[in-house]
Amino acid sequence: KAGVTQTPRYLIKTRGQQVTLSCSPISGHRSVSWYQQTPGQGLQFLFEYFSETQRNKGNFPGRFSGRQFSNSRSEMNVSTLELGDSALYLCASSSGTADTEAFFGQGTRLTVV
Amino acid sequence: QKEVEQNSGPLSVPEGAIASLNCTYSDRVSQSFFWYRQYSGKSPELIMSIYSNGDKEDGRFTAQLNKASQYVSLLIRDSQPSDSATYLCAGRRRSNYQLIWGAGTKLIIKP
């Protein structure tokens, strides 16, 4: 069974640009959650998509957006990049129901210069 | 009160000893919990899930859930230097199924 796939693994962007990250969840999983993690920090929750609908949202500015497709693949977009957006972006796949665990992709490391 | 609370450490344990990691949780969190291990610069990896009161053992790892005290712990026996990592506990919020994370405890195993 394939795991969670995130692409690309590494990305370097310039301030002001926008970026799109992709996450393919485990087959059959309907929930994809996105997190931002900076060095030494915990997981900061961005949002969760479940069956193509945003079910939960964290406290990030509107520059951060996402979507989910009918095959459960999800994309996350960050517009007008800032230096502070440099981080490891993680997606987690789960069935999304009560009492179920989540599985993470390898992450996308974004560097904004 | 935070929904899931976890001491950020660091927790330093001698090699071969038992490492004990703890989380507490509020009424807003469902009583099923997950322990993850995260090495520096890597993504979190699921170690154990626990759904019912009591202990659950898997190799050198034992998860303990005490619903009355709203307390969940992870014990690592015969700690190895390779166990040095940050350990995260998580549970789902009852109202919207969102996974709520503890801050993570940094564990250091000293040879």
Coordinates of C-alpha atoms in Angstrom, one line a residue:
Chain A
K1 CA 0.0 0.0 0.0
A2 CA 1.5 3.3 -1.1
G3 CA 2.1 5.9 1.6
V4 CA 1.5 9.6 1.5
T5 CA 3.4 11.4 -1.3
Q6 CA 4.3 15.0 -1.2
T7 CA 5.8 16.9 -4.1
P8 CA 8.1 18.6 -4.5
R9 CA 10.5 17.6 -1.7
Y10 CA 12.5 20.9 -1.9
L11 CA 11.7 24.3 -3.2
I12 CA 13.4 27.6 -3.3
K13 CA 11.3 30.7 -4.1
T14 CA 11.8 34.4 -4.1
R15 CA 9.9 36.8 -1.9
G16 CA 6.6 37.9 -3.5
Q17 CA 6.3 34.8 -5.6
Q18 CA 3.6 32.1 -5.1
V19 CA 4.0 28.4 -4.6
T20 CA 1.8 25.3 -4.9
L21 CA 2.5 22.1 -2.9
S22 CA 0.9 18.8 -3.6
C23 CA -0.1 15.9 -1.4
S24 CA -1.4 12.5 -2.5
P25 CA -3.0 10.6 0.4
I26 CA -3.1 6.9 1.1
S27 CA -5.7 5.2 -1.1
G28 CA -9.1 5.3 0.5
H29 CA -8.3 8.2 2.9
R30 CA -10.6 11.1 2.5
S31 CA -8.9 13.6 4.9
V32 CA -5.8 15.6 4.2
S33 CA -4.4 18.0 6.8
W34 CA -1.6 20.5 6.2
Y35 CA 0.9 21.7 8.8
Q36 CA 3.7 24.2 8.9
Q37 CA 6.8 23.4 11.0
T38 CA 9.7 25.8 11.6
P39 CA 13.0 24.7 13.3
G40 CA 12.5 23.9 16.9
Q41 CA 8.7 24.5 16.7
G42 CA 5.7 22.2 17.0
L43 CA 3.2 21.5 14.3
Q44 CA 1.2 24.5 13.3
F45 CA -2.1 23.5 11.8
L46 CA -3.0 25.2 8.5
F47 CA -6.2 23.4 7.4
E48 CA -7.9 20.1 6.8
Y49 CA -9.9 19.0 3.8
F50 CA -12.3 16.2 4.0
S51 CA -14.2 14.9 0.9
E52 CA -13.3 18.1 -1.1
T53 CA -14.5 20.5 1.6
Q54 CA -12.4 22.5 4.1
R55 CA -13.5 21.0 7.4
N56 CA -11.1 22.8 9.8
K57 CA -8.9 25.8 9.5
G58 CA -6.0 27.1 11.6
N59 CA -5.0 30.7 12.3
F60 CA -3.0 31.5 9.2
P61 CA -3.4 34.5 6.9
G62 CA -5.5 34.3 3.7
R63 CA -2.3 34.0 1.7
F64 CA -2.4 30.3 2.6
S65 CA -5.1 28.4 0.8
G66 CA -5.8 24.9 -0.2
R67 CA -8.1 22.6 -2.1
Q68 CA -8.9 19.0 -2.5
F69 CA -9.8 17.1 -5.6
S70 CA -12.3 14.3 -6.1
N71 CA -9.5 11.7 -5.9
S72 CA -8.6 13.1 -2.5
R73 CA -5.3 14.6 -3.7
S74 CA -4.8 18.0 -2.1
E75 CA -2.9 21.1 -3.0
M76 CA -1.8 24.0 -0.8
N77 CA -1.0 27.4 -2.2
V78 CA 0.9 30.3 -0.6
S79 CA 0.8 33.6 -2.4
T80 CA 3.0 36.6 -2.0
L81 CA 5.7 34.6 -0.2
E82 CA 7.5 36.1 2.8
L83 CA 10.8 35.2 4.3
G84 CA 9.0 33.8 7.4
D85 CA 7.2 31.3 5.2
S86 CA 10.4 29.3 5.0
A87 CA 9.5 26.0 6.7
L88 CA 8.8 22.3 6.4
Y89 CA 5.3 21.8 5.1
L90 CA 3.7 18.5 6.1
C91 CA 0.6 16.8 4.9
A92 CA -1.2 14.1 6.9
S93 CA -3.6 11.6 5.5
S94 CA -6.3 9.8 7.4
S95 CA -9.8 8.4 7.1
G96 CA -10.9 11.5 8.9
T97 CA -13.4 9.8 11.2
A98 CA -13.3 9.7 15.0
D99 CA -10.5 7.8 16.6
T100 CA -8.4 7.3 13.6
E101 CA -4.7 8.0 13.2
A102 CA -3.0 10.1 10.6
F103 CA 0.0 9.3 8.4
F104 CA 2.5 11.9 7.2
G105 CA 4.2 12.5 4.0
Q106 CA 7.9 13.3 3.9
G107 CA 7.2 17.0 3.7
T108 CA 8.2 19.8 1.4
R109 CA 11.0 22.0 2.5
L110 CA 10.3 25.5 1.3
T111 CA 13.0 28.2 1.4
V112 CA 12.1 31.8 0.6
V113 CA 15.0 34.0 -0.3
Chain B
Q1 CA -6.8 24.7 29.6
K2 CA -5.1 23.5 26.5
E3 CA -6.8 20.6 24.8
V4 CA -3.6 18.4 24.8
E5 CA -0.7 19.4 27.0
Q6 CA 2.8 17.9 26.9
N7 CA 6.0 19.0 28.6
S8 CA 8.4 20.1 25.9
G9 CA 11.5 18.9 27.8
P10 CA 14.2 18.1 27.1
L11 CA 14.1 14.9 28.9
S12 CA 17.4 13.2 29.4
V13 CA 17.6 9.5 30.1
P14 CA 20.6 7.2 30.4
E15 CA 21.0 4.4 27.8
G16 CA 19.2 1.3 28.9
A17 CA 16.8 3.1 31.3
I18 CA 13.1 3.6 30.9
A19 CA 11.9 6.8 29.3
S20 CA 8.5 8.1 30.4
L21 CA 6.7 10.6 28.3
N22 CA 3.3 12.1 29.3
C23 CA 0.4 14.1 28.1
T24 CA -2.8 15.3 29.6
Y25 CA -6.0 16.2 27.8
S26 CA -9.2 18.1 28.2
D27 CA -12.8 17.0 27.9
R28 CA -13.0 18.4 24.4
V29 CA -10.7 15.7 23.2
S30 CA -11.8 12.2 22.3
Q31 CA -10.3 9.4 24.4
S32 CA -8.2 7.8 21.7
F33 CA -4.6 8.8 21.4
F34 CA -1.7 8.5 19.1
W35 CA 2.0 8.7 19.8
Y36 CA 4.4 9.9 17.1
R37 CA 8.2 10.1 16.9
Q38 CA 9.8 12.9 14.9
Y39 CA 13.5 13.0 14.2
S40 CA 15.0 16.4 13.5
G41 CA 14.2 17.6 10.0
K42 CA 11.9 14.6 9.3
S43 CA 8.2 14.0 9.3
P44 CA 6.4 12.5 12.3
E45 CA 6.0 8.7 12.3
L46 CA 3.2 6.9 14.1
I47 CA 4.5 4.7 16.9
M48 CA 1.3 3.6 18.7
S49 CA -2.4 4.2 19.0
I50 CA -4.3 3.5 22.2
Y51 CA -8.1 3.5 22.4
S52 CA -9.0 1.9 25.7
N53 CA -8.1 2.3 29.4
G54 CA -5.0 0.5 30.5
D55 CA -1.7 -0.5 28.9
K56 CA -0.9 -1.4 25.3
E57 CA 2.5 -2.9 24.6
D58 CA 4.5 -3.1 21.3
G59 CA 8.0 -4.3 21.6
R60 CA 9.9 -1.8 23.8
F61 CA 7.0 0.6 23.8
T62 CA 4.1 0.7 26.2
A63 CA 1.3 3.2 25.9
Q64 CA -0.9 3.9 28.9
L65 CA -4.3 5.6 29.0
N66 CA -6.1 6.7 32.1
K67 CA -9.4 8.1 31.2
A68 CA -10.4 9.0 34.7
S69 CA -7.3 11.2 35.1
Q70 CA -7.3 12.3 31.5
Y71 CA -3.7 11.2 31.2
V72 CA -1.8 9.3 28.5
S73 CA 1.8 8.2 28.6
L74 CA 4.4 6.4 26.6
L75 CA 7.1 4.3 28.2
I76 CA 10.2 3.3 26.3
R77 CA 12.1 0.4 27.8
D78 CA 15.8 -0.3 27.3
S79 CA 16.3 3.2 25.8
Q80 CA 18.7 3.4 22.9
P81 CA 20.5 6.5 21.5
S82 CA 18.4 5.9 18.3
D83 CA 15.3 6.7 20.4
S84 CA 16.6 10.3 20.8
A85 CA 13.8 12.3 19.0
T86 CA 10.8 14.5 19.7
Y87 CA 7.7 12.6 20.8
L88 CA 4.3 14.0 20.0
C89 CA 1.0 12.9 21.4
A90 CA -2.3 13.7 19.6
G91 CA -6.0 13.2 20.0
R92 CA -9.1 14.2 18.0
R93 CA -11.3 17.0 19.1
R94 CA -14.8 15.6 19.7
S95 CA -16.7 18.4 17.9
N96 CA -14.9 18.4 14.5
Y97 CA -12.5 15.5 14.5
Q98 CA -9.5 17.8 14.1
L99 CA -6.3 16.2 15.4
I100 CA -4.9 18.2 18.3
W101 CA -1.3 17.9 19.0
G102 CA 0.8 18.3 22.1
A103 CA 3.9 20.5 21.9
G104 CA 6.2 17.5 21.7
T105 CA 8.8 16.3 24.2
K106 CA 12.4 16.2 23.2
L107 CA 14.0 13.0 24.4
I108 CA 17.7 12.6 24.7
I109 CA 19.2 9.2 25.4
K110 CA 22.7 9.6 26.8
P111 CA 25.2 6.7 26.0

